[in-house]
PDB file of C-alpha atoms in Angstrom:
ATOM      1  CA  MET A1220      -0.297  -0.013  -0.234  1.00 78.00           C
ATOM      2  CA  THR A1221       1.472   3.267  -0.910  1.00 84.00           C
ATOM      3  CA  GLU A1222       1.053   6.703   1.166  1.00 84.00           C
ATOM      4  CA  ASP A1223      -1.778   8.167  -1.789  1.00 90.00           C
ATOM      5  CA  GLU A1224      -3.870   4.770  -1.360  1.00 91.00           C
ATOM      6  CA  ALA A1225      -3.856   4.132   2.729  1.00 90.00           C
ATOM      7  CA  LYS A1226      -4.873   8.378   2.025  1.00 90.00           C
ATOM      8  CA  LYS A1227      -7.837   7.100  -0.048  1.00 94.00           C
ATOM      9  CA  ALA A1228      -8.321   3.697   2.396  1.00 95.00           C
ATOM     10  CA  LEU A1229      -9.108   5.622   5.440  1.00 95.00           C
ATOM     11  CA  PHE A1230     -11.345   7.465   3.518  1.00 96.00           C
ATOM     12  CA  GLN A1231     -13.090   4.920   2.354  1.00 97.00           C
ATOM     13  CA  ILE A1232     -13.268   3.460   5.900  1.00 97.00           C
ATOM     14  CA  HIS A1233     -14.726   6.356   7.219  1.00 96.00           C
ATOM     15  CA  TYR A1234     -17.172   6.945   4.810  1.00 97.00           C
ATOM     16  CA  GLU A1235     -18.701   3.031   4.682  1.00 97.00           C
ATOM     17  CA  TYR A1236     -18.154   3.762   8.595  1.00 97.00           C
ATOM     18  CA  MET A1237     -20.877   6.597   8.086  1.00 97.00           C
ATOM     19  CA  ARG A1238     -23.202   5.216   6.169  1.00 97.00           C
ATOM     20  CA  HIS A1239     -24.510   3.197   8.597  1.00 96.00           C
ATOM     21  CA  SER A1240     -27.248   4.065  11.344  1.00 96.00           C
ATOM     22  CA  LYS A1241     -26.183   5.094  14.516  1.00 95.00           C
ATOM     23  CA  GLU A1242     -27.003   1.429  16.181  1.00 96.00           C
ATOM     24  CA  GLU A1243     -25.661  -0.207  13.633  1.00 96.00           C
ATOM     25  CA  ARG A1244     -21.825   1.796  13.987  1.00 96.00           C
ATOM     26  CA  SER A1245     -22.033   1.882  17.532  1.00 96.00           C
ATOM     27  CA  ILE A1246     -21.792  -2.110  17.240  1.00 96.00           C
ATOM     28  CA  LEU A1247     -19.198  -1.537  14.127  1.00 96.00           C
ATOM     29  CA  TYR A1248     -17.616   0.884  16.120  1.00 97.00           C
ATOM     30  CA  ASN A1249     -14.470  -1.180  17.605  1.00 97.00           C
ATOM     31  CA  GLU A1250     -13.893  -3.217  13.822  1.00 96.00           C
ATOM     32  CA  TYR A1251     -13.346   0.395  12.407  1.00 97.00           C
ATOM     33  CA  GLN A1252     -11.376   1.769  14.932  1.00 97.00           C
ATOM     34  CA  GLU A1253      -9.301  -1.806  14.139  1.00 97.00           C
ATOM     35  CA  LYS A1254      -9.306  -1.395  10.107  1.00 96.00           C
ATOM     36  CA  ARG A1255      -8.641   2.815  11.068  1.00 96.00           C
ATOM     37  CA  CYS A1256      -5.591   2.312  13.069  1.00 97.00           C
ATOM     38  CA  GLU A1257      -4.059  -0.164  10.145  1.00 95.00           C
ATOM     39  CA  ILE A1258      -3.744   2.076   7.835  1.00 95.00           C
ATOM     40  CA  LYS A1259      -2.649   4.635  10.003  1.00 95.00           C
ATOM     41  CA  LYS A1260       0.079   2.981  11.137  1.00 94.00           C
ATOM     42  CA  GLU A1261       1.101   1.985   7.199  1.00 91.00           C
ATOM     43  CA  LEU A1262       0.713   5.395   6.366  1.00 92.00           C
ATOM     44  CA  VAL A1263       3.231   7.154   9.744  1.00 94.00           C
ATOM     45  CA  LYS A1264       5.513   4.532   7.993  1.00 92.00           C
ATOM     46  CA  TYR A1265       5.236   5.697   4.193  1.00 91.00           C
ATOM     47  CA  ILE A1266       5.273   9.590   5.588  1.00 92.00           C
ATOM     48  CA  THR A1267       8.779   8.294   8.143  1.00 94.00           C
ATOM     49  CA  GLU A1268      10.062   6.771   4.679  1.00 91.00           C
ATOM     50  CA  ARG A1269       9.751  10.019   2.550  1.00 91.00           C
ATOM     51  CA  LYS A1270      11.141  12.025   5.733  1.00 92.00           C
ATOM     52  CA  GLU A1271      13.925  10.560   6.350  1.00 93.00           C
ATOM     53  CA  SER A1272      14.761   9.839   2.422  1.00 92.00           C
ATOM     54  CA  GLN A1273      14.492  13.408   1.915  1.00 91.00           C
ATOM     55  CA  LEU A1274      16.622  14.344   5.342  1.00 90.00           C
ATOM     56  CA  LYS A1275      19.423  12.203   3.699  1.00 88.00           C
ATOM     57  CA  GLU A1276      19.385  13.836   0.628  1.00 86.00           C
ATOM     58  CA  ASN A1277      20.137  17.093   1.965  1.00 73.00           C
TER      59      ASN A1277
END
């Protein structure tokens, strides 16, 4: 997963989660948070790698 794919996946997960009713969201909340956390870890990894490579170039 690339940085752009991770950003799109975060948006898509949030969009799908918000399409549910309030009651359904409360049931799905833990699953939503787990998926979101995994993708955010990937995104942080890519951003960190990009910034480190930029620092090495300078």
